[in-house]
Backbone as CSV, one residue per row, in Angstrom:
resi,resn,N_x,N_y,N_z,CA_x,CA_y,CA_z,C_x,C_y,C_z
1,MET,0.852,-1.171,0.000,0.000,0.000,0.000,0.897,1.232,0.000
2,ASP,0.924,1.993,-1.079,1.711,3.216,-1.165,0.887,4.430,-0.761
3,GLU,-0.412,4.293,-0.822,-1.275,5.425,-0.519,-1.434,5.607,0.986
4,GLU,-1.837,6.780,1.333,-2.121,7.081,2.728,-3.611,6.927,2.956
5,LEU,-3.970,6.487,4.157,-5.367,6.228,4.468,-5.946,7.317,5.364
6,THR,-7.215,7.568,5.182,-7.934,8.487,6.064,-8.213,7.782,7.383
7,ILE,-8.607,8.545,8.365,-8.932,7.942,9.648,-10.115,6.984,9.511
8,ALA,-11.070,7.306,8.643,-12.227,6.427,8.438,-11.790,5.084,7.857
9,ALA,-10.843,5.104,6.923,-10.349,3.850,6.335,-9.595,3.027,7.378
10,VAL,-8.848,3.690,8.254,-8.107,2.978,9.300,-9.070,2.376,10.312
11,VAL,-10.115,3.110,10.654,-11.146,2.593,11.558,-11.742,1.315,10.974
12,ALA,-12.056,1.336,9.696,-12.637,0.158,9.041,-11.650,-1.010,9.037
13,ARG,-10.395,-0.722,8.826,-9.386,-1.779,8.743,-9.039,-2.356,10.116
14,CYS,-8.905,-1.505,11.128,-8.439,-1.940,12.446,-9.561,-2.269,13.424
15,GLY,-10.744,-1.736,13.165,-11.851,-1.965,14.083,-11.770,-1.152,15.362
16,LEU,-10.976,-0.101,15.343,-10.843,0.774,16.503,-11.627,2.056,16.258
17,PRO,-12.235,2.616,17.284,-12.939,3.885,17.084,-11.966,5.041,16.857
18,GLU,-12.426,6.055,16.152,-11.605,7.242,15.905,-11.084,7.835,17.206
19,SER,-11.920,7.844,18.221,-11.508,8.434,19.499,-10.298,7.712,20.084
20,THR,-10.232,6.405,19.899,-9.087,5.629,20.393,-7.830,5.985,19.611
21,LEU,-7.946,6.103,18.294,-6.790,6.463,17.470,-6.253,7.830,17.894
22,ARG,-7.145,8.765,18.101,-6.721,10.108,18.509,-6.106,10.098,19.908
23,TYR,-6.718,9.340,20.813,-6.216,9.257,22.183,-4.824,8.641,22.218
24,TRP,-4.640,7.529,21.536,-3.335,6.872,21.525,-2.263,7.787,20.940
25,GLU,-2.642,8.584,19.948,-1.676,9.552,19.398,-1.375,10.637,20.444
26,ARG,-2.414,11.125,21.109,-2.243,12.193,22.092,-1.348,11.768,23.260
27,ILE,-1.464,10.504,23.708,-0.659,10.053,24.849,0.687,9.471,24.420
28,GLY,0.947,9.472,23.107,2.245,9.025,22.618,2.383,7.522,22.432
29,LEU,1.277,6.787,22.500,1.351,5.346,22.238,1.646,5.098,20.761
30,THR,1.167,6.009,19.931,1.520,5.999,18.515,2.204,7.327,18.205
31,PRO,3.106,7.317,17.248,3.749,8.585,16.894,2.746,9.527,16.223
32,PRO,3.053,10.809,16.181,2.152,11.742,15.497,1.912,11.304,14.050
33,VAL,0.671,11.391,13.650,0.283,10.975,12.303,0.423,12.167,11.362
34,ALA,0.914,11.883,10.167,1.053,12.938,9.153,-0.317,13.544,8.848
35,ARG,-0.299,14.789,8.454,-1.538,15.508,8.130,-1.528,15.929,6.676
36,ASP,-2.702,15.932,6.089,-2.866,16.449,4.744,-2.623,17.954,4.805
37,PRO,-1.713,18.483,3.978,-1.390,19.911,4.079,-2.568,20.837,3.796
38,SER,-3.479,20.425,2.937,-4.579,21.329,2.601,-5.743,21.244,3.581
39,SER,-6.030,20.045,4.090,-7.195,19.897,4.971,-6.831,19.750,6.441
40,GLY,-5.611,19.327,6.716,-5.218,19.076,8.102,-5.678,17.733,8.635
41,HIS,-6.356,16.950,7.787,-6.843,15.634,8.211,-5.683,14.641,8.312
42,ARG,-5.832,13.714,9.239,-4.812,12.678,9.419,-4.723,11.809,8.174
43,ARG,-3.487,11.426,7.852,-3.217,10.507,6.740,-2.269,9.437,7.263
44,TYR,-2.774,8.223,7.343,-2.029,7.107,7.919,-1.254,6.361,6.846
45,ARG,0.001,6.068,7.147,0.840,5.253,6.264,0.711,3.795,6.675
46,GLU,1.216,2.910,5.850,1.138,1.476,6.135,1.765,1.154,7.489
47,GLU,2.912,1.740,7.794,3.570,1.449,9.076,2.724,1.913,10.257
48,ASP,1.977,3.001,10.082,1.064,3.455,11.132,-0.040,2.429,11.357
49,VAL,-0.577,1.926,10.252,-1.690,0.982,10.330,-1.226,-0.349,10.933
50,VAL,-0.046,-0.800,10.572,0.489,-2.045,11.149,0.626,-1.899,12.661
51,ARG,1.140,-0.776,13.107,1.275,-0.527,14.551,-0.097,-0.514,15.215
52,LEU,-1.074,0.134,14.591,-2.419,0.186,15.155,-3.065,-1.200,15.195
53,GLU,-2.831,-2.015,14.175,-3.356,-3.380,14.198,-2.739,-4.187,15.334
54,THR,-1.454,-3.999,15.553,-0.786,-4.667,16.676,-1.400,-4.222,17.992
55,LEU,-1.570,-2.916,18.147,-2.164,-2.385,19.368,-3.598,-2.873,19.555
56,ALA,-4.348,-2.981,18.471,-5.723,-3.485,18.555,-5.727,-4.918,19.074
57,ASN,-4.779,-5.724,18.614,-4.690,-7.104,19.096,-4.308,-7.158,20.567
58,LEU,-3.367,-6.313,20.976,-2.965,-6.274,22.378,-4.125,-5.816,23.260
59,ARG,-4.865,-4.858,22.764,-6.034,-4.374,23.501,-7.090,-5.471,23.602
60,ALA,-7.273,-6.230,22.521,-8.286,-7.285,22.498,-8.021,-8.366,23.546
61,VAL,-6.749,-8.603,23.861,-6.443,-9.606,24.884,-6.361,-8.988,26.277
62,GLY,-6.627,-7.693,26.365,-6.741,-7.048,27.660,-5.482,-6.451,28.241
63,LEU,-4.452,-6.253,27.431,-3.233,-5.638,27.953,-3.507,-4.186,28.331
64,SER,-2.870,-3.746,29.390,-2.991,-2.358,29.823,-2.177,-1.467,28.889
65,LEU,-2.423,-0.171,28.954,-1.627,0.771,28.162,-0.149,0.660,28.521
66,LYS,0.135,0.498,29.798,1.531,0.346,30.237,2.171,-0.879,29.584
67,ASP,1.452,-1.998,29.582,1.989,-3.218,28.969,2.079,-3.091,27.450
68,MET,1.143,-2.359,26.859,1.206,-2.146,25.412,2.464,-1.340,25.059
69,ARG,2.774,-0.343,25.883,4.002,0.436,25.675,5.234,-0.457,25.816
70,ALA,5.222,-1.307,26.836,6.356,-2.219,27.061,6.513,-3.169,25.874
71,TYR,5.410,-3.670,25.360,5.471,-4.570,24.214,6.080,-3.856,23.005
72,LEU,5.610,-2.657,22.729,6.137,-1.907,21.589,7.616,-1.598,21.760
73,GLY,8.009,-1.257,22.985,9.420,-1.002,23.259,10.269,-2.231,23.003
74,GLY,9.756,-3.386,23.399,10.462,-4.632,23.146,10.494,-4.987,21.679
75,ALA,9.396,-4.743,20.998,9.331,-5.057,19.567,10.377,-4.270,18.798
76,ALA,10.642,-3.052,19.240,11.650,-2.220,18.579,13.057,-2.780,18.766
77,LYS,13.247,-3.564,19.823,14.561,-4.157,20.094,14.778,-5.479,19.371
78,GLY,13.724,-6.029,18.797,13.846,-7.270,18.042,14.028,-8.492,18.928
79,ASP,14.795,-9.451,18.428,14.972,-10.729,19.108,15.576,-10.594,20.501
80,ALA,16.339,-9.545,20.728,16.973,-9.354,22.031,15.941,-9.209,23.148
81,ALA,14.731,-8.822,22.804,13.693,-8.601,23.813,12.717,-9.765,23.922
82,ALA,12.987,-10.864,23.249,12.049,-11.988,23.233,11.722,-12.478,24.641
83,GLY,12.719,-12.579,25.502,12.473,-13.043,26.867,11.571,-12.100,27.633
84,ALA,11.801,-10.809,27.476,10.969,-9.819,28.153,9.545,-9.845,27.601
85,GLN,9.419,-10.046,26.292,8.082,-10.131,25.687,7.329,-11.333,26.253
86,ARG,8.023,-12.451,26.344,7.402,-13.661,26.885,6.975,-13.423,28.333
87,ALA,7.847,-12.817,29.128,7.528,-12.535,30.528,6.314,-11.620,30.643
88,LEU,6.200,-10.652,29.747,5.060,-9.744,29.742,3.759,-10.526,29.556
89,PHE,3.738,-11.432,28.579,2.529,-12.211,28.314,2.261,-13.246,29.402
90,GLU,3.306,-13.810,29.975,3.113,-14.760,31.079,2.514,-14.050,32.290
91,ALA,2.992,-12.859,32.595,2.432,-12.088,33.708,0.979,-11.737,33.433
92,HIS,0.681,-11.397,32.197,-0.704,-11.083,31.830,-1.587,-12.322,31.972
93,ALA,-1.094,-13.470,31.559,-1.856,-14.721,31.684,-2.137,-15.030,33.161
94,ARG,-1.161,-14.778,34.022,-1.380,-14.999,35.462,-2.443,-14.041,36.008
95,ARG,-2.402,-12.787,35.563,-3.427,-11.817,35.999,-4.813,-12.270,35.560
96,LEU,-4.920,-12.730,34.321,-6.214,-13.194,33.821,-6.694,-14.413,34.590
97,ALA,-5.778,-15.335,34.906,-6.155,-16.529,35.673,-6.685,-16.137,37.054
98,ARG,-6.046,-15.146,37.684,-6.527,-14.674,38.990,-7.921,-14.048,38.859
99,GLU,-8.137,-13.289,37.793,-9.450,-12.675,37.581,-10.515,-13.729,37.363
100,VAL,-10.208,-14.744,36.567,-11.163,-15.830,36.327,-11.469,-16.545,37.636
101,ALA,-10.440,-16.845,38.405,-10.639,-17.537,39.684,-11.525,-16.715,40.611
102,ALA,-11.349,-15.410,40.599,-12.154,-14.554,41.462,-13.615,-14.532,41.029
103,LEU,-13.876,-14.802,39.783,-15.249,-14.781,39.271,-15.957,-16.122,39.399
104,GLU,-15.206,-17.177,39.628,-15.818,-18.506,39.736,-16.644,-18.581,41.006
105,PRO,-17.785,-19.267,40.920,-18.633,-19.374,42.118,-17.926,-20.175,43.211
106,ARG,-18.139,-19.760,44.407,-17.575,-20.451,45.565,-18.683,-21.326,46.165
107,TRP,-18.522,-22.620,46.014,-19.517,-23.568,46.527,-19.114,-23.977,47.924
108,SER,-20.104,-24.050,48.761,-19.838,-24.486,50.129,-19.609,-25.982,50.135
109,SER,-19.136,-26.485,51.249,-18.882,-27.920,51.360,-20.158,-28.688,51.701
110,ALA,-21.271,-27.998,51.750,-22.533,-28.661,52.046,-22.890,-29.633,50.940
111,ALA,-23.682,-30.617,51.302,-24.102,-31.640,50.320,-24.941,-30.976,49.245
112,PRO,-24.825,-31.463,48.018,-25.633,-30.884,46.928,-27.113,-31.134,47.167
113,ILE,-27.899,-30.229,46.651,-29.368,-30.341,46.770,-29.820,-31.356,45.733
114,SER,-30.596,-32.339,46.183,-31.103,-33.329,45.231,-32.574,-33.056,44.972
115,SER,-33.018,-33.494,43.808,-34.422,-33.222,43.466,-35.306,-34.387,43.716
């Protein structure tokens, strides 16, 4: 893709709302997006969209913004960060397991009710 995409096209491709794209840019999770000189509208390049797709996937599995930043920082380091990336996901899996356990019903040791 050599062309630049509008925010509407990126929303359609990534499944993220415009407000999220703008917010992530504002807090520096994504670099500033190029603007059309005549309209001032955002114009996303392929590398911008790839980063947003990655972030959308990380968000879908429930990673926090802090962990998303850590993941991106590691991704920039390449293979040298593989261990840290793995540790990040293992810690996230443990957090999710604790959340699931907390939501499971707690049954008393009483005998089951029979019909």
